[in-house]
Coordinates of C-alpha atoms in Angstrom, one line a residue:
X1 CA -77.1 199.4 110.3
X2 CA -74.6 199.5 113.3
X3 CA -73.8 203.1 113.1
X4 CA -77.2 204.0 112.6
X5 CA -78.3 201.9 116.0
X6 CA -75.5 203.9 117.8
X7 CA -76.6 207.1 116.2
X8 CA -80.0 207.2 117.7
X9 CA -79.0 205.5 120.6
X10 CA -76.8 208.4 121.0
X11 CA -79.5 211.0 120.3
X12 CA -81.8 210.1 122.3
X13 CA -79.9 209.2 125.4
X14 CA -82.5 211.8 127.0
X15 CA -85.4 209.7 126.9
X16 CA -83.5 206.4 127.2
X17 CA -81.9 207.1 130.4
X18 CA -84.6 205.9 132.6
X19 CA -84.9 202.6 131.0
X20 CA -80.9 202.0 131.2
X21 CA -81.3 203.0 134.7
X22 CA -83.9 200.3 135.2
X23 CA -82.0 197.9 133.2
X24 CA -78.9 198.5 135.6
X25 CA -81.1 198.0 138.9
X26 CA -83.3 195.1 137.2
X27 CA -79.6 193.4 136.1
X28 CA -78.9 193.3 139.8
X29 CA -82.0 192.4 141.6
X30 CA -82.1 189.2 139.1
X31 CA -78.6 188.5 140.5
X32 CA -80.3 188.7 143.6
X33 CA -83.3 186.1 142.9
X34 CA -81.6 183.9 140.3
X35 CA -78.4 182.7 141.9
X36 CA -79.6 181.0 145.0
X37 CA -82.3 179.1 142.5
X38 CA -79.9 178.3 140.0
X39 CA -77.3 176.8 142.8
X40 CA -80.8 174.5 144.3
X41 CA -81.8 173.4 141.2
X42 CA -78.0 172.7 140.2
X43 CA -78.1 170.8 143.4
X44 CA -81.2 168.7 143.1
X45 CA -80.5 167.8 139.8
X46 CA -76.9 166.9 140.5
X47 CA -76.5 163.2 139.3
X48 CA -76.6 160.7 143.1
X49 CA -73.7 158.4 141.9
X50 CA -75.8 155.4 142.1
X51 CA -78.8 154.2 140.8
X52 CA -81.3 155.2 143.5
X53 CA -84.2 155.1 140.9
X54 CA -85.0 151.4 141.8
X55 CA -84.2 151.0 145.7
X56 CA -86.7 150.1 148.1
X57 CA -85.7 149.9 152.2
X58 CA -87.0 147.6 154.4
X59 CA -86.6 148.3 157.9
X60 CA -87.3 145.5 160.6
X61 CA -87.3 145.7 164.5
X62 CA -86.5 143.3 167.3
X63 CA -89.4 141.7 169.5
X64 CA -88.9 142.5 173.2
X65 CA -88.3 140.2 175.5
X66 CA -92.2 140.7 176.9
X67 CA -93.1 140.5 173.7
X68 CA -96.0 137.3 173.6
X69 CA -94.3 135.6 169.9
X70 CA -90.4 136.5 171.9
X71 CA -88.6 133.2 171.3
X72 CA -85.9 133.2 173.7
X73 CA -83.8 130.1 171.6
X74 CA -83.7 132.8 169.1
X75 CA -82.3 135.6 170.8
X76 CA -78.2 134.7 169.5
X77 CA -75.9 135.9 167.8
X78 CA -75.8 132.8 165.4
X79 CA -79.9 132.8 165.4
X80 CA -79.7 136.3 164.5
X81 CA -77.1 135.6 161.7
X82 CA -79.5 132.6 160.5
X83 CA -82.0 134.1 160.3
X84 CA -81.1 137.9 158.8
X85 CA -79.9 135.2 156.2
X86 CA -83.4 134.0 155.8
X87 CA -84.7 137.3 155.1
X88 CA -82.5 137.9 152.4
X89 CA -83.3 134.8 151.0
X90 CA -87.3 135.4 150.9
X91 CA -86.6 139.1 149.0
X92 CA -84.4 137.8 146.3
X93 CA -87.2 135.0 145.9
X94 CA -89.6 137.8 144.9
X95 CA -90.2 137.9 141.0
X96 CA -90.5 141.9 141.2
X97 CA -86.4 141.7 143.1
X98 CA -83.4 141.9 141.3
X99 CA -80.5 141.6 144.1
X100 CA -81.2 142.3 147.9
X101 CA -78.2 143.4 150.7
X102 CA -78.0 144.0 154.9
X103 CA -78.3 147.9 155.6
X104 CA -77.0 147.8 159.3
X105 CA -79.0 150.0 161.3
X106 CA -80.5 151.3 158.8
X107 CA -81.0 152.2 155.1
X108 CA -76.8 153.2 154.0
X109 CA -77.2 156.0 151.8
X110 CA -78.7 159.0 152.8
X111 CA -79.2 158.1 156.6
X112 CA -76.9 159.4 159.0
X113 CA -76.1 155.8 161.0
X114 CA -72.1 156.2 159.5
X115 CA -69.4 157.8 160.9
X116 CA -67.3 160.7 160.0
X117 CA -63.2 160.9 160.3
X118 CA -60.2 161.9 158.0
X119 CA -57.6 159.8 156.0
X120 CA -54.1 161.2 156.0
X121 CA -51.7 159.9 152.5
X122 CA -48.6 161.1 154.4
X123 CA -48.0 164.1 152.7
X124 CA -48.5 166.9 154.4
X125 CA -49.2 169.3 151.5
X126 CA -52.2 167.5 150.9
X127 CA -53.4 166.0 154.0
X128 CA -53.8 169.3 155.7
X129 CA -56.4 170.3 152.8
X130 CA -58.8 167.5 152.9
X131 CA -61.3 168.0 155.2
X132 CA -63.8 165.3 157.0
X133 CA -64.8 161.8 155.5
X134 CA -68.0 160.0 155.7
X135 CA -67.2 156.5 156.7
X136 CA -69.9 153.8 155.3
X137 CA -70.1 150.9 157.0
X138 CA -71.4 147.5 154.7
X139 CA -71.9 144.0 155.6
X140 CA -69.5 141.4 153.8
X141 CA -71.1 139.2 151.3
X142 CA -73.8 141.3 151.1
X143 CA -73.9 141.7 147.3
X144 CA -73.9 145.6 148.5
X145 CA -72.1 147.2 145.8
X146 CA -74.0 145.7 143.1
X147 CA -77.5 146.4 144.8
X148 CA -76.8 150.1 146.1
X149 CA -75.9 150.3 141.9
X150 CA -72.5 151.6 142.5
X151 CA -69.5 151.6 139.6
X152 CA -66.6 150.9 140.0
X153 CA -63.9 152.9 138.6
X154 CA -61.8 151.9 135.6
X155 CA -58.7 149.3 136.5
X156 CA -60.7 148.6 140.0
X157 CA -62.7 145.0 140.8
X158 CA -66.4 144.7 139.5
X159 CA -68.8 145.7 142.3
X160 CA -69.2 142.3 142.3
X161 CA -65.9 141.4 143.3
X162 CA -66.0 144.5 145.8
X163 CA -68.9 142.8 147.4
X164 CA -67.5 139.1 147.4
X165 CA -64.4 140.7 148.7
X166 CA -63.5 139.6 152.4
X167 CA -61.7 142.9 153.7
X168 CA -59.6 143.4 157.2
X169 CA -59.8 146.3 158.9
X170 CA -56.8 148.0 157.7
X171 CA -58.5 147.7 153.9
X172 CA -60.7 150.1 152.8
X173 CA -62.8 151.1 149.3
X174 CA -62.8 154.8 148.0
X175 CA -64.9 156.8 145.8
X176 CA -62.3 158.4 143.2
X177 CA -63.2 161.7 143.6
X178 CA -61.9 161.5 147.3
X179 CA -58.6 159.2 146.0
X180 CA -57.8 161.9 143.6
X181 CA -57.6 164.1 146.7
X182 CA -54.3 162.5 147.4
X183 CA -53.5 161.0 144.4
X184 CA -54.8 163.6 141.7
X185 CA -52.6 161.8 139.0
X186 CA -52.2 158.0 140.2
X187 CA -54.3 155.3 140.2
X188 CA -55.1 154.9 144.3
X189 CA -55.7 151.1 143.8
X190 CA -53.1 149.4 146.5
X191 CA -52.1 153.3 147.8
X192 CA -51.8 153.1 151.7
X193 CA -53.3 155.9 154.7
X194 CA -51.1 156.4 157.3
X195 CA -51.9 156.7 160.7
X196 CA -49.5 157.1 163.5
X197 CA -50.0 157.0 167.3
X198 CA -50.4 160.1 169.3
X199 CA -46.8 159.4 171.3
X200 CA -45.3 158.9 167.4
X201 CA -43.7 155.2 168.3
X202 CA -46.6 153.0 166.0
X203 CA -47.4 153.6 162.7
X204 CA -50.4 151.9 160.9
X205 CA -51.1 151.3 156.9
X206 CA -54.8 151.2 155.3
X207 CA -54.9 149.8 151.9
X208 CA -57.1 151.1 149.0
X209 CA -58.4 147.5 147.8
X210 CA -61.4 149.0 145.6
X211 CA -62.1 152.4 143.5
X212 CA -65.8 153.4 142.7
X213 CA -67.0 156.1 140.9
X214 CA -68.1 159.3 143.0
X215 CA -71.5 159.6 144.6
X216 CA -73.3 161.5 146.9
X217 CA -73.7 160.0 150.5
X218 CA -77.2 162.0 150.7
X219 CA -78.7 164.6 148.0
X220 CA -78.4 167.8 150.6
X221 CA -74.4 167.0 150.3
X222 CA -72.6 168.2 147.4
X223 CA -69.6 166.0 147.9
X224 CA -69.0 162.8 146.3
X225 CA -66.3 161.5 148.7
X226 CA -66.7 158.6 150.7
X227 CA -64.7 155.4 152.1
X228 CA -66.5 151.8 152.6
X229 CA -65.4 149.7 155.2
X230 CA -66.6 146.1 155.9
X231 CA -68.3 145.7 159.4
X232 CA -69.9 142.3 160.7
X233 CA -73.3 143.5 162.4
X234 CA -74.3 140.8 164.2
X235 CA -70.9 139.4 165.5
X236 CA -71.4 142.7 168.5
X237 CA -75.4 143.2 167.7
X238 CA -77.0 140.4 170.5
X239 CA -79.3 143.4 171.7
X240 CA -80.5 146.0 168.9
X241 CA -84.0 147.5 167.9
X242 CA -83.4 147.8 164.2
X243 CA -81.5 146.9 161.3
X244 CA -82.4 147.4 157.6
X245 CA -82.3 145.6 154.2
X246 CA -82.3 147.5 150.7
X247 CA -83.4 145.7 147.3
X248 CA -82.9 146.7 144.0
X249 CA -86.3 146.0 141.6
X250 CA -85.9 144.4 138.5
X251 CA -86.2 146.5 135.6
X252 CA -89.7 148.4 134.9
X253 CA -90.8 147.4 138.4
X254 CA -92.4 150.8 140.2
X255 CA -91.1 151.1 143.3
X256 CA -94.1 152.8 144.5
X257 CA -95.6 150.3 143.0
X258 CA -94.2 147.3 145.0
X259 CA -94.2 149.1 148.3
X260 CA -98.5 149.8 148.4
X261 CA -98.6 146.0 147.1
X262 CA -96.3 144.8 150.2
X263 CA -99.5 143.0 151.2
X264 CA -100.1 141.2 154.7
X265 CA -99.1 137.7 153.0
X266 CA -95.7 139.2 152.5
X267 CA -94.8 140.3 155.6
X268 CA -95.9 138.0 157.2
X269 CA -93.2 136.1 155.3
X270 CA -90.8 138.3 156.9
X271 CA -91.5 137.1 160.6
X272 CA -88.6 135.5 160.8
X273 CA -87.2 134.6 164.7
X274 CA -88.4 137.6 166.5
X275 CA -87.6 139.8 163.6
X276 CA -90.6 141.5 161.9
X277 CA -91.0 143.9 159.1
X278 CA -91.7 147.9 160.7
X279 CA -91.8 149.9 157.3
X280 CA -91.2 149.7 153.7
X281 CA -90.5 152.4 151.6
X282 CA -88.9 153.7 147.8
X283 CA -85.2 155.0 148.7
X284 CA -86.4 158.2 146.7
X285 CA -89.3 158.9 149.1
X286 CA -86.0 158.7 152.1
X287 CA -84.3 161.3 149.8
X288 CA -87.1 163.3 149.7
X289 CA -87.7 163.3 153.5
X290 CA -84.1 164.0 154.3
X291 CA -84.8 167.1 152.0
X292 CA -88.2 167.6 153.8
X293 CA -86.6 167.5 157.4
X294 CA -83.5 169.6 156.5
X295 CA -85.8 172.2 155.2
X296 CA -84.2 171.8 151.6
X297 CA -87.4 171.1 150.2
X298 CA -89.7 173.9 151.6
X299 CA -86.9 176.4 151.5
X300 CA -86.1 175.5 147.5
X301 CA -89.6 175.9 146.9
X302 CA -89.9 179.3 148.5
X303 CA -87.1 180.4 146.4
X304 CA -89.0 179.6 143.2
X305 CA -91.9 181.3 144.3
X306 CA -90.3 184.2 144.8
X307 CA -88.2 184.0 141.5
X308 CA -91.2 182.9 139.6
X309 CA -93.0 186.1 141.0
X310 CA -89.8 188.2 140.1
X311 CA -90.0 186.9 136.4
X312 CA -93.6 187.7 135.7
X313 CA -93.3 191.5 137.0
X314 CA -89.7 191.2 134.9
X315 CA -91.6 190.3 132.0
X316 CA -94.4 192.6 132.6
X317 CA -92.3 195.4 133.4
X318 CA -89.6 195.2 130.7
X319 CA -91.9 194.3 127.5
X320 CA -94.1 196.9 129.1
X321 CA -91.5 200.1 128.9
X322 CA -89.9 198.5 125.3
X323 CA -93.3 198.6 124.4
X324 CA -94.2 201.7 124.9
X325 CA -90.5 203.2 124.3
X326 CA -90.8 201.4 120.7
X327 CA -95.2 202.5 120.1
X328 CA -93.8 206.5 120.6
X329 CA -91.3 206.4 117.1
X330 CA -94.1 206.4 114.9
X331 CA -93.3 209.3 112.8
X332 CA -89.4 208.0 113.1
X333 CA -90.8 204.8 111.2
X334 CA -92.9 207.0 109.2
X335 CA -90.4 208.6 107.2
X336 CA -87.9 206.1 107.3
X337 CA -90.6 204.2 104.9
X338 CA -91.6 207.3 103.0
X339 CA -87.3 207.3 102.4
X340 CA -88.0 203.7 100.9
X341 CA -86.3 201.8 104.2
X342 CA -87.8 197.9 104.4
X343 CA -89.8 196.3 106.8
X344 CA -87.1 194.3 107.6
X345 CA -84.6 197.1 108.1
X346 CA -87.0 199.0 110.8
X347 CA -87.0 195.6 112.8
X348 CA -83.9 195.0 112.9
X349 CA -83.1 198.4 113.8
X350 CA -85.8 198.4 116.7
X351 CA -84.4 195.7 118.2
X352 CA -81.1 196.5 117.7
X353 CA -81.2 199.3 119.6
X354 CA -82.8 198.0 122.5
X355 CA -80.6 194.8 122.4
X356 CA -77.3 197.3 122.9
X357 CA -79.3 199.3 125.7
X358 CA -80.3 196.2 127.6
X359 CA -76.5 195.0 126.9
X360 CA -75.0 197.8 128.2
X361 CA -77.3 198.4 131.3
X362 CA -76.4 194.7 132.0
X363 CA -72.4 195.0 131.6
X364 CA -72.3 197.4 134.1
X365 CA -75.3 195.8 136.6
X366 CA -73.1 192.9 136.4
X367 CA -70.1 194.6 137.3
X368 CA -71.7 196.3 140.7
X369 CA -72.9 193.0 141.8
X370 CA -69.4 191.5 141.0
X371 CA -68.1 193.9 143.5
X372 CA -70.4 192.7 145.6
X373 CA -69.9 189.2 145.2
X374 CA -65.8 189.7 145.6
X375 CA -66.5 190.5 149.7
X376 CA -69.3 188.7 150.2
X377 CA -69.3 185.6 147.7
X378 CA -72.5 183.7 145.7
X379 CA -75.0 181.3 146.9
X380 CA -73.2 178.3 148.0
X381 CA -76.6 176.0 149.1
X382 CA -76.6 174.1 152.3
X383 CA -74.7 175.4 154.7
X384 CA -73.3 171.9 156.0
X385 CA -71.5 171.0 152.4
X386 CA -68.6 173.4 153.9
X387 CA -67.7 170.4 156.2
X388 CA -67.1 168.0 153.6
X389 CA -65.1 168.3 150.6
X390 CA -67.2 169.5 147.8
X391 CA -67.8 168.8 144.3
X392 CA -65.3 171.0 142.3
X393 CA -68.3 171.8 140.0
X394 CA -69.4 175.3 139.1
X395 CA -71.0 176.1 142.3
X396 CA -67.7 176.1 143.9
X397 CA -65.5 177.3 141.0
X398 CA -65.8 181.7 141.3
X399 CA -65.3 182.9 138.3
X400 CA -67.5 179.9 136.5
X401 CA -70.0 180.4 139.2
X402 CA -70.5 184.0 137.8
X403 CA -70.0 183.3 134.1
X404 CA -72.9 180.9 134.1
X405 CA -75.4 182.7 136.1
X406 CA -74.5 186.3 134.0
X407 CA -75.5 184.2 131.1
X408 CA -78.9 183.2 132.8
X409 CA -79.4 186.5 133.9
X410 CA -78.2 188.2 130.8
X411 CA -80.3 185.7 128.5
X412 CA -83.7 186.6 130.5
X413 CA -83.2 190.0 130.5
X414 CA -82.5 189.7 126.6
X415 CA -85.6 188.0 125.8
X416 CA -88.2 190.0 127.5
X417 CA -86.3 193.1 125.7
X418 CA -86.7 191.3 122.5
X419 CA -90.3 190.3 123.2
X420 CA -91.0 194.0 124.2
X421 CA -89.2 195.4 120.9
X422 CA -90.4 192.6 118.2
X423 CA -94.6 193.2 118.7
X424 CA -95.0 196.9 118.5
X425 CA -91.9 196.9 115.9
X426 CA -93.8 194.5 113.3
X427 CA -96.8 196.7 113.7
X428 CA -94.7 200.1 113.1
X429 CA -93.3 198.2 110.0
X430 CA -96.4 198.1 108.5
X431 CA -97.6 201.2 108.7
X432 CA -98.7 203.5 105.7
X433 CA -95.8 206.2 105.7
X434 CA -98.7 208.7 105.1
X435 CA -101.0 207.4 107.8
X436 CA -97.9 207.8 110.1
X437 CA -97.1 211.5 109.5
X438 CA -100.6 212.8 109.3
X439 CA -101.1 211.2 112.5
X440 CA -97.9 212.9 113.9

């Protein structure tokens, strides 16, 4: 069966050169459209870290001083302490709330309240190859870690611990995909940054006292590094506008759900001192708004357009031309029968030769976009991930980068060969050997 497929491949490379032309052009085009979907929906779908899927922020603001319910005697530091305490106390009372914890200005993850800087290990091999750090700021005793549904990493303290756990500031809590950075083949637990002073004569030690599991500061990043340091809000807040809390539901609670039945009664609760609530909302509708604002959202779905749009006239086109290349060998299948071949032989034939066309056309369409990609490189996604250091997934990785999307581009062009071979191909098969020649 092989040698025959190559025979007639062979003989009638006259009339099959236009469609392997077409193949070759299609092949390269679908590089074209597919990659920067695939690398969007790779990113959306790219697991968070931590368990977002039952977060809801609450953000509350400050009175002013000309506010008419401003209560002056509550205007401290230690009112303000007292009373963020109170809050706290009221959510976690809630039958629908599983664990509540202090945001800081506002909700942690995926706002952009924390700061950025970079760690040095003291080896310079490595430290001149890490790039920029988000630094997350979290109030102690906060039962943070635990809320926020964060993990910690194997031989590290429970998130529970981490939470309990009164840090200094020269103590800090990594994500292990940042620790293995430096220490690729270590545990980091009790490893130490180094810092020294700009005229050399101090040097300063930070201590890893925690190890979580990786996750993404916000869903447009695709880097799952981060450090956690502990920060006291209100022992330098006296005068601030806003500060945020973050609750995690208890299990089969809708967060969209709680938030529309957030009634009046409720928030009125929440008028504690001359704190009252401003907005509620699910953490997934702040991802989706980061997404929205960044333009990750309407450019994503832009991209599918325009792919789903290149897939119909794909489909269209290719089935068409296999159709119509396969409807013209009539006669061919005509004695082929009359020479007692099966049905099953003609079929398999049909579509064997178009599967080696469509193979071939792709090998080399794959090739000149290869050369292509070698200067200018694939799809990479949001610009600002080059800042950080990435996610050595296959977005990042060259060579897996193009092995995977070949495969998607090789596996669509495959089917809509196959779907434009198999119809006309079981009709041909049937066909009275007779009918077939007299017809010719």
């Amino acid at each position: 069966m092989i040698k025959i497929i190559f025979k007639n491949l062979w003989h009638r490379r006259a009339q099959n050169g236009w469609l392997f032309a077409e193949l070759i052009i299609v092949t390269i085009l679908a590089w074209e459209i597919i990659d920067p979907v695939a690398v969007s929906i790779s990113d959306r779908n790219e697991p968070l870290g931590y368990d977002a899927d039952r977060l809801v922020n609450l953000s509350f603001i400050s009175l002013p001083e000309n506010a008419a319910e401003y209560k002056a005697e509550e205007a401290d530091s230690a009112s303000n302490v007292a009373n963020s305490a109170k809050i706290a106390r009221y959510l976690e009372s809630l039958p629908e709330v599983e664990s509540a914890c202090f945001a800081g200005y506002d909700p942690i993850l995926n706002s952009s309240s924390n700061s950025w800087e970079q760690l040095q290990s003291g080896n310079p091999a490595v430290d001149t190859l890490v790039k920029n750090i988000i630094s997350v700021q979290y109030e102690p005793d906060s039962k943070f870690f635990e809320t926020m549904g964060i993990e910690s990493a194997s031989g590290s303290p429970s998130p529970e611990e981490l939470s309990r756990y009164n840090a200094d500031r020269r103590e800090v809590i990594v994500t292990e995909d940042y620790a293995r950075l430096f220490w690729p083949d270590e545990n980091a637990l009790g490893k130490k940054f180094v810092s020294v002073s700009r005229d050399g004569k101090d040097t300063t030690y930070t201590t890893i006292v925690g190890v979580v599991k990786g996750l993404r500061y916000q869903s447009i990043l695709r880097s799952r590094c981060l450090i956690f340091k502990q920060d006291r809000y209100f022992d330098y807040n006296t005068d601030f506008d806003e500060f945020a809390y973050t609750v995690r539901l208890a299990p089969g609670v809708d967060p969209k759900q709680f938030v529309a039945d957030f009634g009046p009664e409720r928030r009125s609760q929440l008028s504690i001192g001359n704190f009252r609530l401003n907005k509620i909302a699910a953490q997934q509708a702040l991802i989706n708004n980061v997404e929205f604002t960044y333009g990750i959202a309407s450019n994503r779905k832009i991209k599918m357009i325009l792919c789903s749009f290149f897939l119909i006239n794909l489909i269209l086109g290719t089935v068409g031309c296999f159709w119509l290349q396969t409807r013209r060998r009539v006669s061919e299948t005509g004695v082929l029968r009359s020479f007692g071949a099966l049905k099953s032989q003609i079929i398999k034939m049909l579509i064997g030769e178009s599967v080696v066309l469509a193979t071939t056309a792709f090998i080399i369409g794959d090739l000149l976009y290869l050369q292509y990609a070698l200067k200018e490189g694939f799809d990479i996604g949001f610009v600002n991930n080059m800042s950080l250091n990435v996610i050595d997934n296959w977005v990042s990785n060259f060579w897996e980068h193009f092995g995977i999307v070949s495969l998607i581009v090789y596996a669509l062009i495959i089917i809509c060969v196959i779907i434009g071979t198999l119809l006309p191909a079981l009709k041909l098969s049937r066909i009275n050997p007779v009918d077939a020649l007299r017809d010719e």
